[in-house]
Every structure is written in C-alpha cells, then in structure tokens.
Amino acid sequence: MERVATGIAGLDEMLNGGIPAGRHIALYGGPGSGKTSFGFEYLYRGAKAGEAGLYITMEETPEDIVDNMKNTFPMLSDVSQLVSAKKLEFIKPDKLELESVANLLEDRITSNDVKRAVIDSSTMIRLSFATDIEYRQTLFEFLSLLRNLDVTTVTTVEASTSKREEMRYDIEHFTMDGIINLYNLDREDRRIRALEIFKMRGTDHSRDLVPFKVTPNGIKVYIGEKVF
Ligand SMILES: Nc1ncnc2c1ncn2[C@@H]1O[C@H](COP(=O)(O)OP(=O)(O)OP(=O)(O)O)[C@@H](O)[C@H]1O
Ligand SMILES: [Mg+2]
C-alpha cells in the first residue's frame, strides 16, 4: 500500500509508515489541542520533501495561521521561502461551503500539483447546515469527489471536550477514513498532551494513548511512553 509519511516525529511509526495515500482523515480535538499545528506540520514536511501542500482555513485568516505557526515553530525557519516557491499555500475560501473547498482543491491539484491538503476546520462548515443529515450527506458526497483526486487530506474537527472519557462520536467519526484524537488531559496542576489513532481504514496501527509535545522544531510523539 502506498503511504504518505506525515513527517511528524513518531507518528508515522504509529501509522506503520504513514497515512494510506489518497485517504481523507480527521484530527479531532478540543480547543488548543494542537489541531492546527499538526495540520501545518503535515504540509510543511511534505513541502520539504517536494510535495506541494494547500492549507484551507475556514475561519482564521491565512496571515494569522502563518504568523501563529511561525511563532509556534520558530526553528522551521523556511516557511516564507516554501510559500514563495508555491510548495505551501494558505487560503481562505470565499464561502463556507464544501463545494468551494472542492473547487479550490481541484484547481490547485491541476495547476500546482498539490498532493497534501488541510481543511481547518470542518466544524465551521457543519455549523452552516440546518440539519445533521444534510451535513452528513454533503460530507459524504465531498469525500466521494475527493476519492477521484490524487490528494491525501487532513481535516480538523472541533471536539467539545479535551477529556478522553467525554469524547462523543461525531459525524466525522463514521464518514472519514481515519481519525486521530488529540487530547489536552487534565493532570492535577497541569495539562499534558496526548494522542491516539482512533481508526485508520485499511491499515493496522498503534492503539496506544501516547504523549506528545509541541516543540520549536516540530511536534514530537513519544511512542512507547506512558501518559501519566
Ligand atoms: N512555541 C510553542 N511551544 C509550545 N507550545 C506552544 C507553542 N506555541 C503554541 N503552543 C501551544 O499550542 C497551542 C495551540 O495549538 P494549535 O493552535 O495547534 O491548537 P488548535 O487545536 O488548532 O486550537 P484551536 O482550537 O484554538 O484552533 C497553544 O494553546 C499553546 O498551548
Ligand atoms: Mg486551530
């Protein structure tokens, strides 16, 4: 099976090499759990390896995302160069619609050979639907359309909780090909970050809850370590 290495330290090992190519996975997590940082680094590592990446932001401005990521990851100092070289592009669609996202993606795949994309977040799109049924149908159609494109996507989904025991199943849990849960766990006087691969269709993967850190030169996933 062809896989797309995320390039995030430790994560590819948990995925037995990476995300199955052409699949569409979700990063599910509460506020500040690291969704944007993960999505960004997935594109950044791809760009460094020569694969063009498209970051579709549904809420924050592209400028804010780039500024925040430069501050979060000061040692990834060539972000501006990768943007100039068109290996990284950040864009906010005019409309909060999956159709606009699909059009954007198709356009950039054709014009710039984009291989990786991030959609941050699907929650913004969901809120524009009157009913869950409508959203689920539209998301399903969107994913069917993506399957005809040569792109591997990561979509962020906002969870209403950072606690593992309070996680509920959302529409994305059933529709997406894979789910990675990000947690900001409460531990006495501090919070610690942890993640788990909740599902990944078509491949075996780690089922451990593992700690991770956001460091100046990227995210580090500490496989084999326990979450205390
Ligand atoms: N340089 C840094 N070093 C360590 N941690 C950082 C650094 N910069 C930011 N962070 C942490 O990362 C968190 C933000 O991560 P990120 O923006 O990826 O989360 P998110 O899940 O996208 O959040 P939101 O739900 O607000 O969109 C911050 O709240 C902060 O705790
Ligand atoms: Mg975010």
mmCIF file of N, CA, C and O and ligand atoms in Angstrom, residues 29-39 55 59-60 68-69 71-74 120 156 158 182 184 193 213-216, ligand 1:
data_model
loop_
_atom_site.group_PDB
_atom_site.id
_atom_site.type_symbol
_atom_site.label_atom_id
_atom_site.label_comp_id
_atom_site.label_asym_id
_atom_site.label_seq_id
_atom_site.Cartn_x
_atom_site.Cartn_y
_atom_site.Cartn_z
ATOM 1 N N GLY A 29 -10.112 17.146 18.083
ATOM 2 C CA GLY A 29 -9.606 17.584 19.379
ATOM 3 C C GLY A 29 -10.267 18.849 19.881
ATOM 4 O O GLY A 29 -10.861 19.612 19.122
ATOM 5 N N GLY A 30 -10.136 19.069 21.174
ATOM 6 C CA GLY A 30 -10.708 20.242 21.822
ATOM 7 C C GLY A 30 -9.909 21.494 21.520
ATOM 8 O O GLY A 30 -8.919 21.457 20.777
ATOM 9 N N PRO A 31 -10.324 22.620 22.111
ATOM 10 C CA PRO A 31 -9.626 23.885 21.871
ATOM 11 C C PRO A 31 -8.168 23.816 22.321
ATOM 12 O O PRO A 31 -7.873 23.308 23.405
ATOM 13 N N GLY A 32 -7.274 24.279 21.458
ATOM 14 C CA GLY A 32 -5.852 24.310 21.820
ATOM 15 C C GLY A 32 -5.188 22.953 21.907
ATOM 16 O O GLY A 32 -4.087 22.831 22.443
ATOM 17 N N SER A 33 -5.836 21.932 21.348
ATOM 18 C CA SER A 33 -5.259 20.582 21.476
ATOM 19 C C SER A 33 -4.133 20.331 20.480
ATOM 20 O O SER A 33 -3.463 19.308 20.540
ATOM 21 N N GLY A 34 -3.926 21.250 19.531
ATOM 22 C CA GLY A 34 -2.821 21.091 18.588
ATOM 23 C C GLY A 34 -3.239 20.767 17.166
ATOM 24 O O GLY A 34 -2.409 20.434 16.320
ATOM 25 N N LYS A 35 -4.516 20.918 16.849
ATOM 26 C CA LYS A 35 -5.018 20.554 15.517
ATOM 27 C C LYS A 35 -4.315 21.330 14.401
ATOM 28 O O LYS A 35 -3.843 20.755 13.420
ATOM 29 N N THR A 36 -4.262 22.651 14.584
ATOM 30 C CA THR A 36 -3.654 23.488 13.545
ATOM 31 C C THR A 36 -2.167 23.186 13.405
ATOM 32 O O THR A 36 -1.644 23.086 12.283
ATOM 33 N N SER A 37 -1.490 22.990 14.532
ATOM 34 C CA SER A 37 -0.054 22.684 14.494
ATOM 35 C C SER A 37 0.211 21.367 13.767
ATOM 36 O O SER A 37 1.137 21.266 12.956
ATOM 37 N N PHE A 38 -0.600 20.348 14.047
ATOM 38 C CA PHE A 38 -0.439 19.067 13.357
ATOM 39 C C PHE A 38 -0.672 19.217 11.859
ATOM 40 O O PHE A 38 0.097 18.713 11.042
ATOM 41 N N GLY A 39 -1.749 19.915 11.518
ATOM 42 C CA GLY A 39 -2.078 20.089 10.105
ATOM 43 C C GLY A 39 -0.969 20.822 9.386
ATOM 44 O O GLY A 39 -0.530 20.435 8.294
ATOM 45 N N TYR A 55 -3.256 24.677 2.459
ATOM 46 C CA TYR A 55 -3.917 24.825 3.754
ATOM 47 C C TYR A 55 -5.165 25.667 3.565
ATOM 48 O O TYR A 55 -5.079 26.857 3.252
ATOM 49 N N GLU A 59 -11.775 29.758 8.994
ATOM 50 C CA GLU A 59 -12.152 30.804 9.946
ATOM 51 C C GLU A 59 -11.053 31.862 10.096
ATOM 52 O O GLU A 59 -11.237 33.013 9.752
ATOM 53 N N GLU A 60 -9.894 31.451 10.604
ATOM 54 C CA GLU A 60 -8.796 32.399 10.791
ATOM 55 C C GLU A 60 -8.271 32.844 9.427
ATOM 56 O O GLU A 60 -8.376 32.115 8.443
ATOM 57 N N ASN A 68 1.027 32.540 13.443
ATOM 58 C CA ASN A 68 0.985 31.672 14.622
ATOM 59 C C ASN A 68 1.926 30.480 14.473
ATOM 60 O O ASN A 68 2.617 30.107 15.420
ATOM 61 N N MET A 69 1.953 29.907 13.284
ATOM 62 C CA MET A 69 2.798 28.720 13.089
ATOM 63 C C MET A 69 4.286 29.090 13.103
ATOM 64 O O MET A 69 5.110 28.334 13.599
ATOM 65 N N ASN A 71 5.479 31.389 14.939
ATOM 66 C CA ASN A 71 5.790 31.576 16.357
ATOM 67 C C ASN A 71 5.834 30.258 17.119
ATOM 68 O O ASN A 71 6.631 30.086 18.035
ATOM 69 N N THR A 72 4.945 29.350 16.732
ATOM 70 C CA THR A 72 4.928 28.049 17.403
ATOM 71 C C THR A 72 6.188 27.258 17.041
ATOM 72 O O THR A 72 6.782 26.586 17.887
ATOM 73 N N PHE A 73 6.580 27.321 15.794
ATOM 74 C CA PHE A 73 7.717 26.521 15.299
ATOM 75 C C PHE A 73 8.836 27.435 14.777
ATOM 76 O O PHE A 73 9.140 27.437 13.570
ATOM 77 N N PRO A 74 9.486 28.188 15.668
ATOM 78 C CA PRO A 74 10.492 29.158 15.195
ATOM 79 C C PRO A 74 11.663 28.505 14.452
ATOM 80 O O PRO A 74 12.303 29.161 13.630
ATOM 81 N N ASP A 120 -9.244 23.298 7.766
ATOM 82 C CA ASP A 120 -9.262 23.664 9.193
ATOM 83 C C ASP A 120 -10.326 24.711 9.424
ATOM 84 O O ASP A 120 -10.119 25.873 9.125
ATOM 85 N N THR A 156 -9.496 19.127 10.222
ATOM 86 C CA THR A 156 -9.611 19.246 11.675
ATOM 87 C C THR A 156 -11.088 19.299 12.058
ATOM 88 O O THR A 156 -11.925 19.814 11.312
ATOM 89 N N GLU A 158 -13.530 20.075 15.536
ATOM 90 C CA GLU A 158 -13.512 20.564 16.920
ATOM 91 C C GLU A 158 -14.329 19.657 17.824
ATOM 92 O O GLU A 158 -15.503 19.401 17.565
ATOM 93 N N LEU A 182 -6.778 14.094 19.448
ATOM 94 C CA LEU A 182 -5.779 14.870 20.195
ATOM 95 C C LEU A 182 -6.400 15.281 21.525
ATOM 96 O O LEU A 182 -7.533 15.779 21.554
ATOM 97 N N ASN A 184 -5.908 17.151 25.517
ATOM 98 C CA ASN A 184 -5.212 18.078 26.404
ATOM 99 C C ASN A 184 -5.649 17.629 27.802
ATOM 100 O O ASN A 184 -6.613 18.138 28.349
ATOM 101 N N ARG A 193 -0.365 16.802 26.838
ATOM 102 C CA ARG A 193 -0.893 16.485 25.519
ATOM 103 C C ARG A 193 -0.710 14.997 25.231
ATOM 104 O O ARG A 193 0.333 14.424 25.536
ATOM 105 N N LYS A 213 4.530 16.413 22.408
ATOM 106 C CA LYS A 213 4.853 17.794 22.754
ATOM 107 C C LYS A 213 4.924 18.631 21.489
ATOM 108 O O LYS A 213 5.297 18.136 20.430
ATOM 109 N N VAL A 214 4.575 19.902 21.645
ATOM 110 C CA VAL A 214 4.774 20.867 20.568
ATOM 111 C C VAL A 214 6.109 21.537 20.891
ATOM 112 O O VAL A 214 6.229 22.198 21.917
ATOM 113 N N THR A 215 7.122 21.318 20.061
ATOM 114 C CA THR A 215 8.445 21.899 20.329
ATOM 115 C C THR A 215 8.798 22.881 19.213
ATOM 116 O O THR A 215 8.173 22.865 18.140
ATOM 117 N N PRO A 216 9.803 23.742 19.436
ATOM 118 C CA PRO A 216 10.123 24.764 18.422
ATOM 119 C C PRO A 216 10.481 24.198 17.049
ATOM 120 O O PRO A 216 10.332 24.882 16.040
HETATM 121 N N1 LIG B 1 6.145 27.596 20.785
HETATM 122 C C1 LIG B 1 5.319 26.808 21.444
HETATM 123 N N2 LIG B 1 5.799 25.848 22.260
HETATM 124 C C2 LIG B 1 4.974 25.043 22.918
HETATM 125 N N3 LIG B 1 3.637 25.100 22.826
HETATM 126 C C3 LIG B 1 3.117 26.025 22.024
HETATM 127 C C4 LIG B 1 3.916 26.918 21.296
HETATM 128 N N4 LIG B 1 3.106 27.730 20.587
HETATM 129 C C5 LIG B 1 1.864 27.341 20.862
HETATM 130 N N5 LIG B 1 1.864 26.326 21.731
HETATM 131 C C6 LIG B 1 0.683 25.628 22.273
HETATM 132 O O1 LIG B 1 -0.107 25.155 21.214
HETATM 133 C C7 LIG B 1 -1.474 25.528 21.441
HETATM 134 C C8 LIG B 1 -2.186 25.857 20.149
HETATM 135 O O2 LIG B 1 -2.092 24.792 19.287
HETATM 136 P P1 LIG B 1 -2.992 24.808 17.988
HETATM 137 O O3 LIG B 1 -3.269 26.192 17.549
HETATM 138 O O4 LIG B 1 -2.342 23.894 17.049
HETATM 139 O O5 LIG B 1 -4.311 24.166 18.579
HETATM 140 P P2 LIG B 1 -5.740 24.032 17.926
HETATM 141 O O6 LIG B 1 -6.276 22.714 18.362
HETATM 142 O O7 LIG B 1 -5.680 24.312 16.485
HETATM 143 O O8 LIG B 1 -6.526 25.207 18.686
HETATM 144 P P3 LIG B 1 -7.907 25.929 18.277
HETATM 145 O O9 LIG B 1 -8.988 25.011 18.723
HETATM 146 O O10 LIG B 1 -7.851 27.199 19.054
HETATM 147 O O11 LIG B 1 -7.883 26.137 16.795
HETATM 148 C C9 LIG B 1 -1.392 26.771 22.257
HETATM 149 O O12 LIG B 1 -2.585 26.912 23.025
HETATM 150 C C10 LIG B 1 -0.180 26.542 23.098
HETATM 151 O O13 LIG B 1 -0.532 25.836 24.279
#
